[in-house]
Every structure is written in C-alpha cells, then in structure tokens.
Coordinates of C-alpha atoms (C1' of nucleotides) in Angstrom, one line a residue:
Chain A
X1 CA -25.6 89.2 -91.3
X2 CA -23.3 87.1 -89.3
X3 CA -22.9 88.2 -85.8
X4 CA -19.4 89.3 -84.8
X5 CA -17.3 89.5 -81.4
X6 CA -16.5 92.9 -80.9
X7 CA -13.1 92.4 -82.4
X8 CA -11.9 89.5 -84.5
X9 CA -8.4 88.2 -85.7
X10 CA -9.7 87.1 -89.3
X11 CA -6.4 86.5 -91.2
X12 CA -6.0 82.9 -90.8
X13 CA -9.6 82.0 -91.1
X14 CA -9.8 84.4 -94.2
X15 CA -7.2 82.3 -95.8
X16 CA -8.9 79.0 -94.9
X17 CA -11.9 80.5 -96.6
X18 CA -14.0 79.8 -93.6
X19 CA -13.7 83.5 -92.3
X20 CA -14.8 85.1 -95.6
X21 CA -18.4 85.2 -95.2
X22 CA -18.4 88.3 -92.9
X23 CA -17.0 90.6 -95.7
X24 CA -18.4 89.0 -98.8
X25 CA -20.6 91.4 -100.9
X26 CA -19.9 94.3 -98.5
X27 CA -18.9 97.4 -100.3
X28 CA -16.1 99.8 -99.0
X29 CA -17.2 103.0 -97.7
X30 CA -13.9 104.6 -96.7
X31 CA -10.3 103.7 -96.3
X32 CA -7.5 105.3 -94.2
X33 CA -4.1 104.9 -94.5
X34 CA -2.1 105.3 -91.3
X35 CA 1.1 104.2 -92.3
X36 CA 1.8 105.2 -95.9
X37 CA 4.7 102.6 -96.6
X38 CA 2.3 99.8 -95.9
X39 CA 0.6 100.3 -99.2
X40 CA 2.9 98.9 -101.7
X41 CA 0.9 99.6 -104.7
X42 CA -0.7 102.3 -105.7
X43 CA 0.4 105.5 -103.6
X44 CA -1.6 105.7 -100.3
X45 CA -3.7 108.6 -101.4
X46 CA -4.7 106.5 -104.6
X47 CA -5.3 103.5 -102.6
X48 CA -7.8 105.1 -100.6
X49 CA -9.7 106.9 -103.5
X50 CA -9.7 103.8 -105.5
X51 CA -11.0 101.2 -103.1
X52 CA -14.1 103.5 -102.2
X53 CA -16.9 102.0 -103.6
X54 CA -15.9 98.6 -104.5
X55 CA -17.5 95.4 -103.1
X56 CA -16.0 92.3 -102.1
X57 CA -16.5 89.3 -104.6
X58 CA -14.4 86.7 -103.3
X59 CA -11.5 85.8 -100.9
X60 CA -8.6 83.4 -101.5
X61 CA -4.7 82.9 -101.1
X62 CA -1.9 82.5 -103.6
X63 CA 1.5 81.8 -101.6
X64 CA 1.7 84.0 -98.8
X65 CA -0.8 86.7 -100.2
X66 CA -4.5 86.8 -98.9
X67 CA -6.3 87.8 -102.0
X68 CA -9.6 89.6 -101.7
X69 CA -11.2 90.2 -104.9
X70 CA -13.2 93.5 -105.5
X71 CA -15.3 94.9 -108.6
X72 CA -12.3 96.6 -110.2
X73 CA -9.3 95.5 -108.4
X74 CA -7.8 92.9 -106.3
X75 CA -6.7 93.7 -102.8
X76 CA -3.6 91.7 -101.8
X77 CA -2.2 91.3 -98.3
X78 CA 1.0 89.9 -97.1
X79 CA 1.3 89.8 -93.5
X80 CA 4.9 89.1 -93.3
X81 CA 5.9 88.1 -89.9
X82 CA 3.7 90.3 -87.5
X83 CA 0.8 91.3 -89.7
X84 CA -2.8 90.5 -88.8
X85 CA -6.2 91.1 -90.2
X86 CA -9.0 92.3 -87.5
X87 CA -12.4 92.8 -88.0
X88 CA -15.2 94.7 -85.8
X89 CA -17.6 97.3 -85.6
X90 CA -15.6 100.1 -84.2
X91 CA -14.7 103.5 -85.4
X92 CA -11.2 103.6 -83.8
X93 CA -8.5 101.7 -85.4
X94 CA -8.7 97.9 -84.5
X95 CA -5.5 96.7 -82.8
X96 CA -2.8 98.8 -81.2
X97 CA -0.6 98.8 -84.4
X98 CA -3.3 99.3 -87.3
X99 CA -1.6 100.7 -90.5
X100 CA -4.6 100.7 -92.7
X101 CA -8.4 100.7 -92.1
X102 CA -11.1 99.7 -94.5
X103 CA -14.8 100.7 -93.4
X104 CA -17.6 99.0 -95.2
X105 CA -20.9 100.8 -95.7
X106 CA -22.4 99.6 -92.3
X107 CA -19.4 100.8 -90.2
X108 CA -17.5 97.1 -90.0
X109 CA -13.9 97.8 -90.0
X110 CA -11.1 95.7 -91.5
X111 CA -8.1 96.7 -90.0
X112 CA -4.5 95.7 -91.1
X113 CA -2.6 95.6 -87.8
X114 CA 1.2 95.0 -88.1
X115 CA 3.5 96.2 -85.2
X116 CA 6.8 95.6 -87.2
X117 CA 5.5 97.2 -90.1
X118 CA 7.1 94.6 -92.7
X119 CA 3.7 93.8 -94.0
X120 CA 2.3 95.1 -97.3
X121 CA -0.9 95.5 -99.2
X122 CA -1.4 96.2 -102.9
X123 CA -4.6 97.1 -104.7
X124 CA -4.2 96.2 -108.4
X125 CA -6.3 95.5 -111.4
X126 CA -4.7 92.3 -112.0
X127 CA -2.9 90.3 -109.3
X128 CA -0.8 88.3 -111.7
X129 CA 1.5 91.4 -111.7
X130 CA 2.1 91.0 -108.2
X131 CA 2.5 87.2 -108.6
X132 CA 5.1 87.2 -111.4
X133 CA 8.1 85.2 -110.3
X134 CA 6.2 83.0 -107.8
X135 CA 7.0 79.3 -108.3
X136 CA 4.2 76.6 -107.9
X137 CA 1.9 76.1 -105.0
X138 CA 3.2 73.1 -102.6
X139 CA -0.3 71.3 -103.1
X140 CA -0.4 72.0 -107.1
X141 CA -1.4 68.5 -108.2
X142 CA 0.6 69.3 -111.2
X143 CA 3.7 69.2 -109.1
X144 CA 4.2 65.5 -109.1
X145 CA 7.3 63.6 -107.1
X146 CA 8.8 63.3 -110.6
X147 CA 8.5 66.7 -111.6
X148 CA 9.7 67.9 -108.2
X149 CA 12.8 65.9 -108.5
X150 CA 13.6 67.3 -111.9
X151 CA 13.3 70.7 -110.4
X152 CA 15.6 69.9 -108.0
X153 CA 18.0 68.2 -110.0
X154 CA 18.2 71.2 -112.5
X155 CA 19.6 73.6 -109.5
X156 CA 22.8 73.3 -108.1
X157 CA 22.1 75.0 -104.5
X158 CA 22.0 74.2 -100.8
X159 CA 18.2 72.5 -100.2
X160 CA 17.1 75.1 -97.4
X161 CA 17.6 78.2 -99.3
X162 CA 16.1 76.8 -102.3
X163 CA 12.9 75.9 -100.3
X164 CA 12.8 79.3 -99.1
X165 CA 13.0 80.9 -102.6
X166 CA 9.5 81.8 -103.5
X167 CA 10.3 81.6 -107.2
X168 CA 11.4 77.9 -106.7
X169 CA 8.3 76.9 -104.6
X170 CA 5.8 79.5 -103.2
X171 CA 4.7 79.4 -99.7
X172 CA 7.2 77.9 -97.6
X173 CA 8.8 80.1 -94.7
X174 CA 11.7 79.3 -92.2
X175 CA 9.9 77.4 -89.9
X176 CA 8.2 74.9 -92.3
X177 CA 11.3 74.5 -94.2
X178 CA 13.2 73.4 -91.0
X179 CA 10.3 71.1 -90.2
X180 CA 9.9 69.7 -93.6
X181 CA 13.6 69.0 -93.7
X182 CA 13.6 67.3 -90.5
X183 CA 10.7 65.2 -91.6
X184 CA 12.3 64.1 -94.6
X185 CA 15.7 63.5 -92.7
X186 CA 17.5 65.8 -95.2
X187 CA 20.3 68.2 -94.2
X188 CA 19.7 71.7 -95.0
X189 CA 23.0 72.1 -96.7
X190 CA 22.5 69.4 -99.0
X191 CA 23.1 70.1 -102.6
X192 CA 19.7 69.7 -104.4
X193 CA 21.3 68.2 -107.5
X194 CA 22.3 65.3 -105.1
X195 CA 18.6 64.1 -104.2
X196 CA 17.8 60.6 -105.7
X197 CA 13.8 60.3 -106.7
X198 CA 13.0 58.5 -103.5
X199 CA 14.3 61.6 -101.2
X200 CA 12.8 64.2 -103.5
X201 CA 9.5 62.1 -103.3
X202 CA 9.7 62.2 -99.5
X203 CA 10.6 65.7 -99.2
X204 CA 7.6 66.6 -101.3
X205 CA 5.4 64.6 -99.1
X206 CA 6.9 66.3 -95.9
X207 CA 6.6 69.8 -97.1
X208 CA 2.8 68.9 -97.7
X209 CA 2.4 67.2 -94.3
X210 CA 3.9 70.1 -92.3
X211 CA 1.9 72.7 -94.2
X212 CA -1.2 70.7 -93.7
X213 CA -0.2 70.3 -89.9
X214 CA 0.3 74.2 -89.5
X215 CA -3.0 75.0 -91.3
X216 CA -4.8 72.4 -89.0
X217 CA -3.4 73.9 -85.9
X218 CA -4.3 77.4 -86.9
X219 CA -0.6 78.7 -87.8
X220 CA 2.9 78.7 -86.6
X221 CA 3.4 82.0 -85.3
X222 CA 5.7 81.8 -82.5
X223 CA 5.3 85.6 -82.0
X224 CA 3.7 87.4 -79.1
X225 CA 1.8 89.0 -81.7
X226 CA -0.7 86.2 -82.5
X227 CA -1.1 83.5 -80.0
X228 CA -3.7 81.4 -81.6
X229 CA -1.5 79.3 -83.6
X230 CA -0.8 75.9 -81.9
X231 CA 1.8 74.6 -84.2
X232 CA 4.5 76.4 -82.4
X233 CA 4.0 73.8 -79.6
X234 CA 4.6 70.9 -82.0
X235 CA 8.0 71.7 -83.7
X236 CA 10.2 68.8 -83.9
X237 CA 13.6 71.0 -85.0
X238 CA 12.8 74.5 -85.4
X239 CA 14.0 76.5 -82.1
X240 CA 14.6 73.2 -80.4
X241 CA 18.3 73.7 -80.0
X242 CA 19.8 71.6 -77.7
X243 CA 16.8 69.4 -77.4
X244 CA 16.6 65.8 -78.1
X245 CA 15.4 65.1 -81.6
X246 CA 12.1 63.4 -81.2
X247 CA 13.2 60.6 -83.6
X248 CA 16.7 59.5 -82.4
X249 CA 17.2 61.7 -78.9
X250 CA 20.4 63.5 -80.5
X251 CA 20.5 67.1 -79.5
X252 CA 19.2 69.5 -82.2
X253 CA 21.7 71.8 -83.9
X254 CA 21.5 75.4 -84.9
X255 CA 23.4 77.0 -87.7
X256 CA 23.0 80.0 -89.9
X257 CA 22.2 79.2 -93.7
X258 CA 21.7 82.0 -96.1
X259 CA 21.4 84.3 -93.2
X260 CA 18.8 82.3 -91.8
X261 CA 18.5 80.5 -88.4
X262 CA 18.5 76.9 -89.3
X263 CA 17.6 74.0 -86.9
X264 CA 18.4 70.2 -87.8
X265 CA 19.3 67.0 -86.2
X266 CA 23.2 66.3 -87.0
X267 CA 22.4 62.6 -86.6
X268 CA 19.3 61.7 -88.8
X269 CA 19.6 64.6 -91.4
X270 CA 22.5 63.8 -93.4
X271 CA 24.4 65.7 -96.0
X272 CA 24.3 63.6 -99.2
X273 CA 27.9 62.8 -100.1
X274 CA 29.4 63.9 -103.6
Chain B
dA1 C1' 23.8 81.0 -111.3
dG2 C1' 24.4 81.1 -106.5
dG3 C1' 25.9 83.3 -102.3
dG4 C1' 26.5 87.0 -99.0
dA5 C1' 25.3 91.1 -96.7
dA6 C1' 22.6 94.9 -95.6
dA7 C1' 18.1 97.2 -95.4
dC8 C1' 13.6 97.4 -93.8
dC9 C1' 11.0 97.1 -88.3
dC10 C1' 10.1 96.9 -83.0
dG11 C1' 9.1 94.1 -79.1
dA12 C1' 11.0 90.6 -76.3
dA13 C1' 14.7 88.9 -74.3
dC14 C1' 19.0 88.7 -72.5
dG15 C1' 23.5 90.7 -70.3
dC16 C1' 25.4 93.9 -67.3
Chain C
dT1 C1' 15.8 99.1 -61.9
dG2 C1' 17.4 100.8 -66.0
dC3 C1' 20.3 100.9 -69.5
dG4 C1' 22.2 98.8 -74.0
dT5 C1' 22.4 95.0 -77.3
dT6 C1' 20.8 91.1 -80.0
dC7 C1' 17.5 88.6 -82.3
dG8 C1' 14.2 87.1 -85.8
dG9 C1' 10.5 86.9 -89.3
dG10 C1' 10.0 87.8 -95.4
dT11 C1' 11.5 90.1 -99.2
dT12 C1' 14.3 93.2 -102.2
dT13 C1' 18.6 95.2 -103.6
dC14 C1' 23.0 95.3 -104.5
dC15 C1' 27.5 93.4 -104.9
dC16 C1' 31.1 89.6 -105.6

DNA sequence: AGGGAAACCCGAACGC
DNA sequence: TGCGTTCGGGTTTCCC
C-alpha cells in the first residue's frame, strides 16, 4: 500500500492518472454527505447508500469531469472553481470545507473539499448520461485542423464565447480561452465564420499548447484555494490588464464578453474585418 | 441561433 | 478598525 502524507491534495494528480494508485482497488465502506447540494445525482441519501461496497476500478477524465470507475457506477467530480479532492488517513473531514467524505475499508478518506459550493458530484450507472452534449476533447486526434475550421465556419458567433461553450469544445475555461486567443493572435470578438484555414489551425495548435502547459505546470488556479498550480505565474494575457503584451509591449486590455472577464492585446489580436 | 442576464457561492480585495 | 461592496470562477436557466 503506497505511503501517504497525512493529507494530500489529489485532484490534479488524479486527472493526470499519476495519483490514481492510492485509491485503485479500494472498496468504499461509508460515505457521508455534509452538504446535500454537492451531490447532483442521485439524492444525497441514495448516494451514500449506493456507493457503499463498491470498489474503485479505474480513474480517468472527460472534459472537466474527474471520472472514478466503480463496480456498478461511475463517480464523477466537477471541481468548478474552488473544489479539490483530498486524501488522507483521518476520521474527521479533510479540508476546512469538506462537502463529502468517502471512507474506504482501511480508513483512508477521500474528501471533496469546496469552499464556494459550486462543485458537484454524480454517481451514475453510465457516465455518458452526464456527458451528453459535450463537444470533442481538444486533444482528440479526430479533431483535425480542417475539421476544426469547418466547425468554426459553421457558426456565427464571437470566438471567445464559442471556445467556452462546452458543447462546441469540451474543457476550456476562461483562463485558457484568453491565453489561447492571445497565442493565436485572434481578437475575442472575432466572428468564428471569418477565420480562414490557417487561423483555425493556429488556434487549435494554441489551444493544445496552453492546455499542455497548464497541465505541465500543475494547473492554472489563481485562487487562494489551491496554491500548487504554477501556470498562474506565466499568463500572457489573463489578468494582465495594463501590463505590456509580451509580444509587442502594448498594454493588455480588459473587456467583458458574454459576462466573462476577457483579456487581450489590442494591437496584436485583431478583429477580422468583414 | 445567438446573446444577455440572473442565479448559484463565498473569501479576498478594495473603498470609505 | 470595521463596516459595506465588488469580484470571479463554470454552468444552468430563462428571456428576448
């Protein structure tokens, strides 16, 4: 059995697969739901009843969901902004804001800690019921530059809101959308139908590059909640309002697009002309 | 179809 | 110091 520090933050390593080992093969003894609304499905009472006795088979990810395969069901966790998973041998809930505790047979606790209560978990027989409506994974090899271009061309939307639309592309959040648009030198308000093939290809490459860098740097979290992520120290545009653009020196602008804070370089990210 | 707004949350950061 | 206000992350829902 792998040695564990007293309490470990495991959400990021679970996503990468590296941290899965400590929970693989373990059987759930008991679950306690401290905040009922953190369980999206089924009811909190049914959740605790149904998860008991099930054994962890595998750990994966789809879009922003952490996927923990059990005997009968799949446990899905969406951290939203402030959520985290913690692992440790302790009877009392791990984390100051633990919304759900899962205890395995030997006493190891997996805690869903989430100060802002936005995160959700699901326990479902078939995860595809939760995944319905999700667009392709950014790293899906079937998502070729050509295919991406035709998907963009088919829409008549502003670029940034479409990138955040999980039905269009699954997995980008506000930070990565700003960073990808900066890298591709595209203005967030550009109409998707106006991109040519080369711009679409560059955008896809940029999306993959910023996601890769975020994963490599252990996450982008800028919150006080999770301090491990280092990507926050390498943003080119996101939250850089007034700072010089690393490419051309022009101060980064901030606007609101689709209710989301949006950062871009007004000089080298150009709106495509009609 | 696309866009805008509100709701869900709460700790941090800011203004006075 | 101690109030009150604003902010922001992802998603759903409702309305134009």
